[in-house]
Short mmCIF file of C-alpha atoms in Angstrom, two decimals:
data_model
loop_
_atom_site.label_atom_id
_atom_site.label_comp_id
_atom_site.label_asym_id
_atom_site.label_seq_id
_atom_site.Cartn_x
_atom_site.Cartn_y
_atom_site.Cartn_z
CA MET A 26 -29.43 -25.73 169.65
CA THR A 27 -25.94 -24.57 170.57
CA SER A 28 -23.22 -26.47 168.74
CA ALA A 29 -21.29 -28.91 170.89
CA PRO A 30 -17.52 -28.58 171.18
CA LEU A 31 -15.38 -30.82 169.01
CA LEU A 32 -16.05 -34.22 170.54
CA ALA A 33 -12.71 -35.61 169.53
CA GLN A 34 -10.89 -33.11 171.70
CA ASN A 35 -12.74 -34.31 174.76
CA ILE A 36 -12.47 -38.08 174.33
CA SER A 37 -9.37 -39.86 175.63
CA SER A 38 -6.42 -39.52 173.27
CA ASP A 39 -5.79 -43.26 172.90
CA ILE A 40 -8.61 -43.73 170.40
CA ALA A 41 -8.45 -41.80 167.14
CA GLY A 42 -5.39 -39.77 167.96
CA THR A 43 -4.29 -36.82 170.04
CA THR A 44 -5.80 -33.40 170.40
CA GLU A 45 -3.29 -32.32 167.76
CA GLN A 46 -4.83 -34.80 165.35
CA ALA A 47 -8.28 -33.47 166.17
CA ARG A 48 -7.04 -30.00 165.30
CA LEU A 49 -5.64 -31.19 161.97
CA VAL A 50 -8.82 -33.01 161.02
CA SER A 51 -10.96 -30.03 162.00
CA ALA A 52 -8.80 -27.71 159.89
CA ALA A 53 -9.13 -30.07 156.93
CA ALA A 54 -12.91 -30.15 157.34
CA GLN A 55 -13.08 -26.36 157.40
CA ARG A 56 -10.81 -26.07 154.35
CA ASP A 57 -12.59 -28.63 152.19
CA PHE A 58 -16.05 -27.43 153.12
CA ALA A 59 -15.12 -23.86 152.17
CA ASP A 60 -14.04 -25.17 148.75
CA PHE A 61 -17.29 -27.16 148.46
CA VAL A 62 -19.37 -24.07 149.23
CA GLN A 63 -17.43 -21.87 146.82
CA PHE A 64 -17.71 -24.39 143.99
CA ASN A 65 -21.45 -24.91 144.39
CA VAL A 66 -22.35 -21.25 144.88
CA GLN A 67 -20.32 -20.13 141.87
CA ARG A 68 -21.12 -22.99 139.51
CA ARG A 69 -24.71 -23.80 140.36
CA GLY A 70 -26.17 -20.34 141.00
CA GLY A 71 -29.51 -20.60 142.79
CA THR A 72 -30.38 -24.07 141.57
CA LEU A 73 -30.41 -27.14 143.77
CA PRO A 74 -29.30 -30.32 141.98
CA ALA A 75 -31.34 -33.47 142.42
CA GLU A 76 -30.09 -35.66 145.28
CA PHE A 77 -28.02 -32.83 146.76
CA PRO A 78 -26.21 -34.33 149.78
CA LEU A 79 -27.05 -31.58 152.29
CA GLU A 80 -30.52 -30.54 153.46
CA VAL A 81 -30.82 -27.01 152.09
CA ASN A 82 -33.57 -25.31 150.11
CA ASP A 83 -31.20 -23.38 147.87
CA VAL A 84 -27.51 -23.64 147.04
CA GLN A 85 -27.13 -20.06 148.28
CA ASP A 86 -27.96 -21.33 151.78
CA LEU A 87 -24.50 -22.89 151.85
CA LYS A 88 -23.00 -19.44 152.37
CA ASP A 89 -24.47 -19.46 155.89
CA ALA A 90 -23.63 -23.09 156.64
CA LYS A 91 -20.63 -24.11 158.72
CA ILE A 92 -18.67 -27.05 160.04
CA SER A 93 -20.00 -27.45 163.56
CA TYR A 94 -18.19 -30.24 165.46
CA GLY A 95 -16.61 -33.59 164.75
CA PHE A 96 -16.06 -37.03 166.20
CA PRO A 97 -14.05 -40.15 165.38
CA VAL A 98 -15.93 -43.21 164.23
CA TYR A 99 -15.50 -46.48 166.13
CA SER A 100 -16.47 -49.96 165.12
CA ILE A 101 -16.55 -53.46 166.61
CA PRO A 102 -15.26 -56.50 164.67
CA PRO A 103 -18.21 -58.75 163.84
CA GLN A 104 -16.32 -61.89 164.85
CA ASP A 105 -15.93 -60.52 168.38
CA VAL A 106 -19.67 -59.99 168.69
CA LEU A 107 -20.47 -63.41 167.22
CA ALA A 108 -17.91 -65.09 169.48
CA GLY A 109 -19.89 -64.04 172.52
CA ARG A 110 -17.53 -61.36 173.77
CA SER A 111 -19.77 -58.95 175.59
CA ASP A 112 -17.66 -55.98 176.68
CA LEU A 113 -18.57 -53.71 173.80
CA ARG A 114 -16.80 -50.75 175.37
CA SER A 115 -13.39 -52.43 175.18
CA LEU A 116 -14.09 -54.04 171.80
CA ALA A 117 -14.76 -50.76 170.03
CA LYS A 118 -11.77 -49.55 168.02
CA ALA A 119 -11.19 -46.37 166.05
CA THR A 120 -11.65 -46.82 162.30
CA GLY A 121 -9.55 -43.83 161.26
CA GLU A 122 -12.66 -42.14 159.88
CA TRP A 123 -14.13 -38.92 161.24
CA ARG A 124 -17.54 -37.31 160.83
CA PHE A 125 -18.30 -33.61 161.14
CA VAL A 126 -21.77 -32.17 161.59
CA ILE A 127 -22.59 -29.37 159.16
CA SER A 128 -25.08 -26.82 160.50
CA LEU A 129 -27.19 -24.03 159.05
CA HIS A 130 -28.39 -21.54 161.66
CA ASP A 131 -27.56 -24.12 164.39
CA THR A 132 -29.64 -26.83 162.68
CA PRO A 133 -27.78 -29.91 161.38
CA ILE A 134 -28.11 -30.31 157.60
CA GLY A 135 -25.69 -33.17 157.02
CA LEU A 136 -22.36 -34.78 157.73
CA ALA A 137 -18.91 -34.57 156.18
CA THR A 138 -16.84 -37.76 156.24
CA LEU A 139 -13.07 -37.41 156.44
CA ARG A 140 -10.28 -39.90 155.87
CA GLN A 141 -6.53 -39.64 155.64
CA ASP A 142 -4.80 -40.35 152.32
CA ASN A 143 -0.99 -40.24 152.06
CA GLY A 144 -0.82 -38.29 155.31
CA ARG A 145 -3.37 -35.67 154.26
CA TRP A 146 -6.83 -35.40 155.78
CA GLY A 147 -9.70 -34.55 153.49
CA ILE A 148 -13.46 -34.79 153.07
CA THR A 149 -14.42 -37.85 151.04
CA SER A 150 -18.21 -37.51 151.07
CA TYR A 151 -21.22 -35.50 152.25
CA GLY A 152 -24.68 -36.64 153.29
CA GLY A 153 -26.53 -38.15 156.22
CA SER A 154 -28.83 -35.29 157.18
CA VAL A 155 -31.07 -37.62 159.20
CA LEU A 156 -28.11 -39.10 161.05
CA ALA A 157 -26.71 -35.62 161.70
CA LYS A 158 -29.95 -34.56 163.40
CA ASP A 159 -30.11 -37.83 165.33
CA VAL A 160 -26.53 -37.56 166.59
CA ASP A 161 -26.95 -33.90 167.52
CA ALA A 162 -30.12 -34.59 169.51
CA ALA A 163 -28.55 -37.56 171.32
CA ILE A 164 -25.46 -35.56 172.20
CA ALA A 165 -27.60 -32.76 173.64
CA VAL A 166 -29.46 -35.23 175.86
CA HIS A 167 -26.68 -37.58 176.96
CA GLY A 168 -23.43 -35.60 176.80
CA ASN A 169 -21.75 -34.18 179.88
CA SER A 170 -20.46 -30.62 179.92
CA THR A 171 -17.39 -31.54 177.84
CA ARG A 172 -18.98 -34.44 175.91
CA SER A 173 -16.09 -36.59 177.17
CA ASN A 174 -18.48 -39.44 178.02
CA LEU A 175 -19.50 -40.12 174.42
CA ARG A 176 -18.33 -42.22 171.47
CA PHE A 177 -19.94 -42.82 168.10
CA ILE A 178 -19.95 -46.52 167.19
CA ARG A 179 -20.89 -47.90 163.78
CA ILE A 180 -21.22 -51.67 163.42
CA TYR A 181 -21.07 -52.03 159.66
CA GLN A 182 -22.07 -55.68 159.41
CA ALA A 183 -25.22 -54.98 161.44
CA MET A 184 -25.93 -51.70 159.62
CA SER A 185 -26.32 -50.06 163.04
CA ASP A 186 -25.11 -46.87 164.72
CA PHE A 187 -24.94 -46.15 168.45
CA LEU A 188 -23.85 -43.38 170.75
CA GLU A 189 -21.95 -44.97 173.63
CA VAL A 190 -22.67 -43.07 176.85
CA VAL A 191 -20.56 -43.62 179.97
CA SER A 192 -22.41 -42.88 183.19
CA PRO A 193 -20.75 -40.47 185.66
CA THR A 194 -22.28 -42.36 188.57
CA ASP A 195 -21.34 -45.98 187.92
CA ALA A 196 -18.87 -45.60 184.98
CA ARG A 197 -20.88 -48.13 182.98
CA ALA A 198 -21.32 -47.78 179.26
CA ARG A 199 -24.87 -47.72 177.96
CA PHE A 200 -26.03 -47.15 174.41
CA ALA A 201 -28.33 -44.75 172.63
CA PRO A 202 -29.42 -46.50 169.43
CA LEU A 203 -29.48 -44.12 166.47
CA GLN A 204 -31.91 -44.38 163.60
CA ALA A 205 -30.20 -47.21 161.69
CA ALA A 206 -29.99 -49.35 164.82
CA ARG A 207 -33.55 -48.58 165.88
CA GLN A 208 -34.85 -49.66 162.50
CA THR A 209 -32.55 -52.58 161.71
CA LEU A 210 -32.55 -54.17 165.16
CA LEU A 211 -36.10 -53.22 166.15
CA LEU A 212 -34.67 -51.87 169.39
CA GLN A 213 -37.48 -49.40 170.00
CA GLN A 214 -40.02 -52.21 170.08
CA ARG A 215 -37.79 -54.33 172.31
CA SER A 216 -37.16 -51.52 174.79
CA GLU A 217 -40.87 -50.73 175.00
CA LYS A 218 -41.59 -54.34 175.88
CA THR A 219 -38.92 -54.59 178.56
CA GLY A 220 -39.07 -51.04 179.89
CA THR A 221 -35.27 -50.95 180.02
CA ALA A 222 -34.80 -47.77 178.04
CA SER A 223 -37.32 -45.88 180.16
CA ALA A 224 -35.48 -46.87 183.32
CA ASN A 225 -32.15 -45.62 181.91
CA GLY A 226 -33.31 -42.36 180.36
CA GLY A 227 -33.62 -43.82 176.88
CA LEU A 228 -30.33 -45.73 177.03
CA LEU A 229 -29.95 -49.48 176.59
CA GLU A 230 -27.66 -51.86 178.42
CA GLN A 231 -25.28 -53.84 176.23
CA SER A 232 -27.20 -56.97 177.22
CA ASP A 233 -30.23 -55.43 175.48
CA ILE A 234 -28.46 -55.04 172.15
CA LEU A 235 -26.11 -58.05 171.96
CA ASP A 236 -28.59 -60.67 170.78
CA PRO A 237 -30.15 -58.42 168.10
CA LEU A 238 -26.66 -57.43 166.96
CA ARG A 239 -25.53 -61.04 166.66
CA ALA A 240 -28.63 -62.02 164.74
CA SER A 241 -28.27 -59.09 162.32
CA ILE A 242 -24.55 -59.68 161.78
CA LYS A 243 -25.07 -63.39 161.13
CA THR A 244 -27.90 -62.75 158.68
CA ASN A 245 -26.01 -60.11 156.76
CA MET A 246 -22.79 -62.11 156.59
CA ASP A 247 -24.69 -65.20 155.43
CA ASN A 248 -26.36 -63.14 152.71
CA PHE A 249 -23.01 -62.00 151.32
CA ARG A 250 -21.56 -65.49 151.03
#
């Protein structure tokens, strides 16, 4: 699968920053990942530590891995969802966090998470090989030629991830539930019952996900009290 362009450069600049910011974050991802590869290849030889965060068979595979493309992470305040506000597209706000897909021979093997600390961008963690594959596949199916119609949305209190997809025909936002959302909210079972996802090429209307989101958020928040 051909790597997609940097998503952040193609999404409107009012969300996680300007194209210049996207360039800075991308440069930081490339820099820190190069250090990560060098450290592991030199220090660990051919061994693969238990619970290694990237899906490789051997540490030496890292020499052929690369930072592929990145995207800002959005989220929606749980109180807005619980309050009955239903325009998820306008409620989603940038978190300041970015994710970059790491690929080996054009196959996603994990994600790098970046945050800014004292004005400097840097990778804070690696992992998420399943999510990386899921995101990459959804982007390939639902992205336009510049991927400008996509946003990654994580609703922490519902433990759910979505790819927001804006239609070029009616400008409406629909949602591709990623693995966490499919499992936590049982959206696959719901869509099969209603037939909604089939009608929209696998995408769900926001009306299809609001009630499950509210129920999950309420349950999780109640459990943490």
